[in-house]
């Protein structure tokens, strides 16, 4: 049939053999091809040799840590990267560093969750890679989110969203990288042009209002997802 059904290769970078094999088994059961690398120093070579469709990248590895690896990968590849870490605080740091990872999974995780996440990311990246190459200068996402930076307005599916300036900036930040998780701190940095003192709660309440407005324009989709203990992302 189409390319959609060709086997996808997942590179699992994980130094705990039991965990690596468990995730590998679930991915194989879901018809993925898998390869396991257990040393941080071998990842770049493995990626160049295997050209995986997605990388599951553990943060704490012998030889070289995941931060460093992710940074180097992004210097030559757009392959989707899902970081795996044992600590929520590390995720917050990862998001803050903006290493270019596509998603983050916190250990302990269920292998089923990993498979679901891998599928969702591949669907998303495939869609953006195969979407028609229109050279429009307007920021038009595939689902019909339109952001007009000059007018400070946005619409969804043709329906105008009546946003405050803060909500507009929030949406613009999230929409710049759909699927990427933004920490509250990161979002706060983009909310106000002056340096007023605000709290995490402020972000939450603006997100709540933004969600309500997006929901009115598109009742069937949950566009903004909250990631417990980390922040928010926009799913298009
Ligand atoms: Ca590890």
Short mmCIF file of N, CA, C and O in Angstrom, two decimals, residues 14-104:
data_model
loop_
_atom_site.label_atom_id
_atom_site.label_comp_id
_atom_site.label_asym_id
_atom_site.label_seq_id
_atom_site.Cartn_x
_atom_site.Cartn_y
_atom_site.Cartn_z
N UNK A 14 18.82 3.77 25.82
CA UNK A 14 18.48 3.49 27.23
C UNK A 14 19.50 2.50 27.77
O UNK A 14 19.77 1.49 27.13
N UNK A 15 20.07 2.83 28.93
CA UNK A 15 21.11 1.96 29.48
C UNK A 15 20.59 0.92 30.46
O UNK A 15 21.35 0.09 30.94
N UNK A 16 19.30 0.96 30.78
CA UNK A 16 18.75 -0.11 31.62
C UNK A 16 18.19 -1.17 30.68
O UNK A 16 17.14 -0.96 30.05
N UNK A 17 18.88 -2.33 30.59
CA UNK A 17 18.50 -3.33 29.58
C UNK A 17 17.05 -3.80 29.70
O UNK A 17 16.36 -3.96 28.69
N UNK A 18 16.59 -3.98 30.95
CA UNK A 18 15.22 -4.48 31.12
C UNK A 18 14.20 -3.51 30.54
O UNK A 18 13.26 -3.89 29.84
N UNK A 19 14.43 -2.25 30.85
CA UNK A 19 13.50 -1.21 30.38
C UNK A 19 13.58 -1.08 28.85
O UNK A 19 12.56 -1.00 28.16
N UNK A 20 14.80 -1.07 28.34
CA UNK A 20 14.99 -0.95 26.89
C UNK A 20 14.30 -2.11 26.16
O UNK A 20 13.61 -1.90 25.16
N UNK A 21 14.47 -3.31 26.68
CA UNK A 21 13.86 -4.47 26.03
C UNK A 21 12.34 -4.46 26.13
O UNK A 21 11.64 -4.85 25.19
N UNK A 22 11.84 -4.01 27.27
CA UNK A 22 10.40 -3.95 27.47
C UNK A 22 9.76 -2.99 26.45
O UNK A 22 8.80 -3.34 25.75
N UNK A 23 10.33 -1.80 26.36
CA UNK A 23 9.82 -0.81 25.39
C UNK A 23 9.97 -1.36 23.97
O UNK A 23 9.07 -1.27 23.15
N UNK A 24 11.13 -1.99 23.71
CA UNK A 24 11.37 -2.58 22.39
C UNK A 24 10.33 -3.63 22.03
O UNK A 24 9.82 -3.66 20.91
N UNK A 25 10.00 -4.47 22.99
CA UNK A 25 9.01 -5.53 22.73
C UNK A 25 7.64 -4.95 22.38
O UNK A 25 6.97 -5.41 21.47
N UNK A 26 7.24 -3.93 23.13
CA UNK A 26 5.94 -3.31 22.85
C UNK A 26 5.93 -2.64 21.48
O UNK A 26 4.95 -2.69 20.76
N UNK A 27 7.04 -2.00 21.15
CA UNK A 27 7.10 -1.32 19.85
C UNK A 27 7.08 -2.34 18.72
O UNK A 27 6.44 -2.14 17.69
N UNK A 28 7.80 -3.45 18.91
CA UNK A 28 7.80 -4.50 17.88
C UNK A 28 6.40 -5.08 17.72
O UNK A 28 5.96 -5.34 16.60
N UNK A 29 5.72 -5.27 18.85
CA UNK A 29 4.34 -5.79 18.79
C UNK A 29 3.44 -4.82 18.02
O UNK A 29 2.44 -5.23 17.43
N UNK A 30 3.81 -3.53 18.02
CA UNK A 30 3.03 -2.53 17.28
C UNK A 30 3.61 -2.34 15.87
O UNK A 30 3.36 -1.31 15.24
N UNK A 31 4.40 -3.31 15.43
CA UNK A 31 4.95 -3.34 14.06
C UNK A 31 6.03 -2.30 13.77
O UNK A 31 6.22 -1.92 12.62
N UNK A 32 6.73 -1.87 14.80
CA UNK A 32 7.89 -1.00 14.57
C UNK A 32 9.15 -1.85 14.55
O UNK A 32 9.20 -2.92 15.15
N UNK A 33 10.15 -1.35 13.84
CA UNK A 33 11.48 -1.94 13.92
C UNK A 33 12.22 -1.19 15.01
O UNK A 33 12.10 0.03 15.11
N UNK A 34 12.99 -1.90 15.81
CA UNK A 34 13.67 -1.20 16.89
C UNK A 34 15.16 -1.53 16.93
O UNK A 34 15.60 -2.58 16.47
N UNK A 35 15.91 -0.57 17.46
CA UNK A 35 17.32 -0.80 17.71
C UNK A 35 17.62 -0.18 19.07
O UNK A 35 17.07 0.88 19.41
N UNK A 36 18.44 -0.85 19.87
CA UNK A 36 18.76 -0.34 21.20
C UNK A 36 20.22 0.09 21.26
O UNK A 36 21.10 -0.65 20.83
N UNK A 37 20.45 1.29 21.78
CA UNK A 37 21.81 1.75 22.04
C UNK A 37 21.89 2.05 23.53
O UNK A 37 20.99 2.67 24.09
N UNK A 38 22.94 1.57 24.20
CA UNK A 38 22.99 1.74 25.66
C UNK A 38 24.12 2.65 26.13
O UNK A 38 24.32 2.84 27.32
N UNK A 39 24.86 3.22 25.19
CA UNK A 39 25.96 4.11 25.57
C UNK A 39 25.81 5.44 24.83
O UNK A 39 25.64 5.46 23.61
N UNK A 40 25.85 6.51 25.60
CA UNK A 40 25.65 7.83 25.03
C UNK A 40 26.59 8.16 23.88
O UNK A 40 26.25 8.92 22.97
N UNK A 41 27.79 7.59 23.93
CA UNK A 41 28.79 7.91 22.90
C UNK A 41 28.48 7.29 21.54
O UNK A 41 29.08 7.65 20.53
N UNK A 42 27.55 6.30 21.53
CA UNK A 42 27.28 5.60 20.27
C UNK A 42 26.07 6.14 19.52
O UNK A 42 25.74 5.67 18.43
N UNK A 43 25.37 7.11 20.14
CA UNK A 43 24.09 7.53 19.58
C UNK A 43 24.23 8.22 18.22
O UNK A 43 23.52 7.88 17.27
N UNK A 44 25.14 9.16 18.12
CA UNK A 44 25.26 9.94 16.88
C UNK A 44 25.58 9.02 15.69
O UNK A 44 24.95 9.11 14.64
N UNK A 45 26.53 8.12 15.90
CA UNK A 45 26.88 7.18 14.83
C UNK A 45 25.69 6.30 14.46
O UNK A 45 25.44 6.05 13.28
N UNK A 46 24.97 5.84 15.48
CA UNK A 46 23.81 4.98 15.22
C UNK A 46 22.75 5.72 14.41
O UNK A 46 22.15 5.16 13.49
N UNK A 47 22.54 6.97 14.74
CA UNK A 47 21.52 7.77 14.02
C UNK A 47 21.94 7.95 12.57
O UNK A 47 21.14 7.79 11.64
N UNK A 48 23.23 8.28 12.37
CA UNK A 48 23.70 8.49 11.00
C UNK A 48 23.64 7.21 10.18
O UNK A 48 23.34 7.23 8.99
N UNK A 49 23.90 6.07 10.82
CA UNK A 49 23.90 4.81 10.10
C UNK A 49 22.49 4.28 9.85
O UNK A 49 22.18 3.78 8.78
N UNK A 50 21.62 4.43 10.84
CA UNK A 50 20.30 3.79 10.77
C UNK A 50 19.20 4.72 10.25
O UNK A 50 18.15 4.24 9.84
N UNK A 51 19.41 6.02 10.31
CA UNK A 51 18.37 6.97 9.94
C UNK A 51 17.01 6.59 10.53
O UNK A 51 16.05 6.31 9.81
N UNK A 52 16.91 6.55 11.85
CA UNK A 52 15.63 6.16 12.47
C UNK A 52 14.54 7.18 12.19
O UNK A 52 14.83 8.33 11.85
N UNK A 53 13.28 6.74 12.33
CA UNK A 53 12.15 7.64 12.15
C UNK A 53 11.83 8.40 13.42
O UNK A 53 11.13 9.42 13.38
N UNK A 54 12.31 7.87 14.55
CA UNK A 54 12.08 8.53 15.83
C UNK A 54 13.10 7.99 16.83
O UNK A 54 13.51 6.84 16.75
N UNK A 55 13.48 8.86 17.79
CA UNK A 55 14.46 8.45 18.80
C UNK A 55 13.85 8.62 20.19
O UNK A 55 13.33 9.68 20.53
N UNK A 56 13.89 7.55 20.98
CA UNK A 56 13.55 7.63 22.39
C UNK A 56 14.87 7.79 23.12
O UNK A 56 15.73 6.90 23.06
N UNK A 57 15.05 8.91 23.78
CA UNK A 57 16.37 9.24 24.32
C UNK A 57 16.33 9.41 25.84
O UNK A 57 15.72 10.35 26.36
N UNK A 58 16.98 8.50 26.53
CA UNK A 58 17.11 8.58 27.99
C UNK A 58 18.03 9.75 28.33
O UNK A 58 18.93 10.08 27.57
N UNK A 59 17.76 10.39 29.47
CA UNK A 59 18.56 11.55 29.84
C UNK A 59 19.90 11.15 30.48
O UNK A 59 20.96 11.65 30.12
N UNK A 60 19.83 10.24 31.46
CA UNK A 60 21.04 9.85 32.17
C UNK A 60 21.61 8.59 31.54
O UNK A 60 21.06 7.51 31.67
N UNK A 61 22.74 8.78 30.87
CA UNK A 61 23.35 7.66 30.13
C UNK A 61 24.84 7.59 30.45
O UNK A 61 25.46 8.61 30.73
N UNK A 62 25.42 6.41 30.37
CA UNK A 62 26.87 6.35 30.49
C UNK A 62 27.52 6.95 29.24
O UNK A 62 26.97 6.87 28.15
N UNK A 63 28.63 7.62 29.44
CA UNK A 63 29.38 8.13 28.30
C UNK A 63 29.06 9.56 27.95
O UNK A 63 29.94 10.39 27.81
N UNK A 64 27.76 9.85 27.83
CA UNK A 64 27.37 11.19 27.39
C UNK A 64 25.90 11.39 27.75
O UNK A 64 25.09 10.49 27.55
N UNK A 65 25.54 12.57 28.28
CA UNK A 65 24.13 12.71 28.70
C UNK A 65 23.21 13.15 27.56
O UNK A 65 23.66 13.61 26.51
N UNK A 66 21.93 12.93 27.82
CA UNK A 66 20.91 13.17 26.80
C UNK A 66 20.80 14.62 26.36
O UNK A 66 20.47 14.90 25.21
N UNK A 67 21.09 15.57 27.27
CA UNK A 67 21.06 16.99 26.90
C UNK A 67 21.99 17.24 25.72
O UNK A 67 21.63 17.84 24.71
N UNK A 68 23.21 16.77 25.94
CA UNK A 68 24.29 16.97 24.98
C UNK A 68 23.99 16.30 23.64
O UNK A 68 24.20 16.88 22.57
N UNK A 69 23.49 15.08 23.74
CA UNK A 69 23.18 14.31 22.53
C UNK A 69 22.08 14.99 21.72
O UNK A 69 22.18 15.15 20.50
N UNK A 70 21.04 15.43 22.44
CA UNK A 70 19.91 16.08 21.77
C UNK A 70 20.39 17.32 21.02
O UNK A 70 20.01 17.56 19.88
N UNK A 71 21.24 18.08 21.67
CA UNK A 71 21.76 19.31 21.06
C UNK A 71 22.52 18.99 19.77
O UNK A 71 22.32 19.63 18.74
N UNK A 72 23.37 17.97 19.84
CA UNK A 72 24.13 17.64 18.63
C UNK A 72 23.23 17.08 17.53
O UNK A 72 23.40 17.41 16.35
N UNK A 73 22.26 16.24 17.92
CA UNK A 73 21.33 15.69 16.92
C UNK A 73 20.64 16.81 16.15
O UNK A 73 20.49 16.75 14.93
N UNK A 74 20.23 17.84 16.90
CA UNK A 74 19.49 18.93 16.26
C UNK A 74 20.37 19.76 15.32
O UNK A 74 19.86 20.52 14.50
N UNK A 75 21.68 19.61 15.43
CA UNK A 75 22.55 20.37 14.54
C UNK A 75 22.56 19.78 13.13
O UNK A 75 22.96 20.43 12.18
N UNK A 76 22.09 18.53 12.99
CA UNK A 76 22.09 17.96 11.65
C UNK A 76 20.82 17.19 11.29
O UNK A 76 20.68 16.71 10.17
N UNK A 77 19.90 17.05 12.23
CA UNK A 77 18.73 16.22 11.95
C UNK A 77 17.45 16.77 12.57
O UNK A 77 17.48 17.36 13.65
N UNK A 78 16.35 16.57 11.88
CA UNK A 78 15.04 16.97 12.38
C UNK A 78 14.26 15.76 12.89
O UNK A 78 13.06 15.83 13.13
N UNK A 79 14.94 14.63 13.05
CA UNK A 79 14.26 13.41 13.50
C UNK A 79 13.54 13.68 14.83
O UNK A 79 14.09 14.32 15.72
N UNK A 80 12.28 13.22 14.95
CA UNK A 80 11.57 13.43 16.22
C UNK A 80 12.31 12.77 17.39
O UNK A 80 12.77 11.64 17.28
N UNK A 81 12.45 13.51 18.48
CA UNK A 81 13.14 13.02 19.67
C UNK A 81 12.19 13.08 20.86
O UNK A 81 11.60 14.12 21.13
N UNK A 82 12.05 11.94 21.54
CA UNK A 82 11.27 11.91 22.78
C UNK A 82 12.23 11.64 23.92
O UNK A 82 12.88 10.59 23.96
N UNK A 83 12.36 12.59 24.82
CA UNK A 83 13.27 12.43 25.95
C UNK A 83 12.59 11.63 27.05
O UNK A 83 11.40 11.80 27.32
N UNK A 84 13.37 10.76 27.69
CA UNK A 84 12.84 9.96 28.80
C UNK A 84 13.64 10.30 30.05
O UNK A 84 14.86 10.28 30.03
N UNK A 85 12.92 10.63 31.11
CA UNK A 85 13.64 10.99 32.33
C UNK A 85 12.90 10.51 33.57
O UNK A 85 11.69 10.32 33.55
N UNK A 86 13.64 10.34 34.63
CA UNK A 86 13.05 9.83 35.87
C UNK A 86 12.49 10.95 36.73
O UNK A 86 11.82 10.70 37.71
N UNK A 87 12.80 12.18 36.38
CA UNK A 87 12.40 13.26 37.28
C UNK A 87 11.69 14.40 36.57
O UNK A 87 12.16 14.91 35.56
N UNK A 88 10.55 14.78 37.15
CA UNK A 88 9.77 15.88 36.58
C UNK A 88 10.60 17.16 36.52
O UNK A 88 10.53 17.92 35.57
N UNK A 89 11.43 17.38 37.56
CA UNK A 89 12.24 18.61 37.58
C UNK A 89 13.18 18.64 36.37
O UNK A 89 13.50 19.70 35.85
N UNK A 90 13.64 17.47 35.98
CA UNK A 90 14.52 17.43 34.80
C UNK A 90 13.76 17.82 33.54
O UNK A 90 14.31 18.46 32.66
N UNK A 91 12.50 17.42 33.47
CA UNK A 91 11.70 17.79 32.31
C UNK A 91 11.58 19.30 32.24
O UNK A 91 11.73 19.91 31.18
N UNK A 92 11.37 19.91 33.42
CA UNK A 92 11.25 21.35 33.43
C UNK A 92 12.53 22.00 32.90
O UNK A 92 12.49 22.96 32.14
N UNK A 93 13.67 21.44 33.27
CA UNK A 93 14.94 21.97 32.80
C UNK A 93 15.09 21.74 31.29
O UNK A 93 15.53 22.61 30.56
N UNK A 94 14.68 20.56 30.86
CA UNK A 94 14.75 20.24 29.44
C UNK A 94 13.95 21.23 28.61
O UNK A 94 14.42 21.73 27.59
N UNK A 95 12.73 21.48 29.09
CA UNK A 95 11.86 22.39 28.36
C UNK A 95 12.48 23.78 28.34
O UNK A 95 12.52 24.44 27.31
N UNK A 96 13.02 24.20 29.49
CA UNK A 96 13.64 25.51 29.59
C UNK A 96 14.83 25.66 28.65
O UNK A 96 15.05 26.72 28.10
N UNK A 97 15.57 24.60 28.47
CA UNK A 97 16.75 24.65 27.60
C UNK A 97 16.38 24.68 26.13
O UNK A 97 17.21 25.02 25.28
N UNK A 98 15.16 24.31 25.82
CA UNK A 98 14.70 24.28 24.43
C UNK A 98 15.69 23.56 23.53
O UNK A 98 16.23 24.10 22.58
N UNK A 99 15.92 22.33 23.86
CA UNK A 99 16.88 21.53 23.10
C UNK A 99 16.32 21.08 21.76
O UNK A 99 17.05 20.56 20.92
N UNK A 100 15.03 21.24 21.59
CA UNK A 100 14.43 20.82 20.34
C UNK A 100 13.85 19.42 20.39
O UNK A 100 13.54 18.85 19.35
N UNK A 101 13.70 18.88 21.59
CA UNK A 101 13.02 17.59 21.70
C UNK A 101 11.54 17.79 21.39
O UNK A 101 11.00 18.87 21.59
N UNK A 102 10.90 16.75 20.87
CA UNK A 102 9.51 16.87 20.46
C UNK A 102 8.53 16.53 21.58
O UNK A 102 7.38 16.95 21.55
N UNK A 103 8.99 15.71 22.51
CA UNK A 103 8.11 15.33 23.60
C UNK A 103 8.96 14.80 24.75
O UNK A 103 10.16 14.59 24.59
N UNK A 104 8.33 14.64 25.90
CA UNK A 104 9.03 14.19 27.10
C UNK A 104 8.18 13.15 27.79
O UNK A 104 6.98 13.31 27.93
#
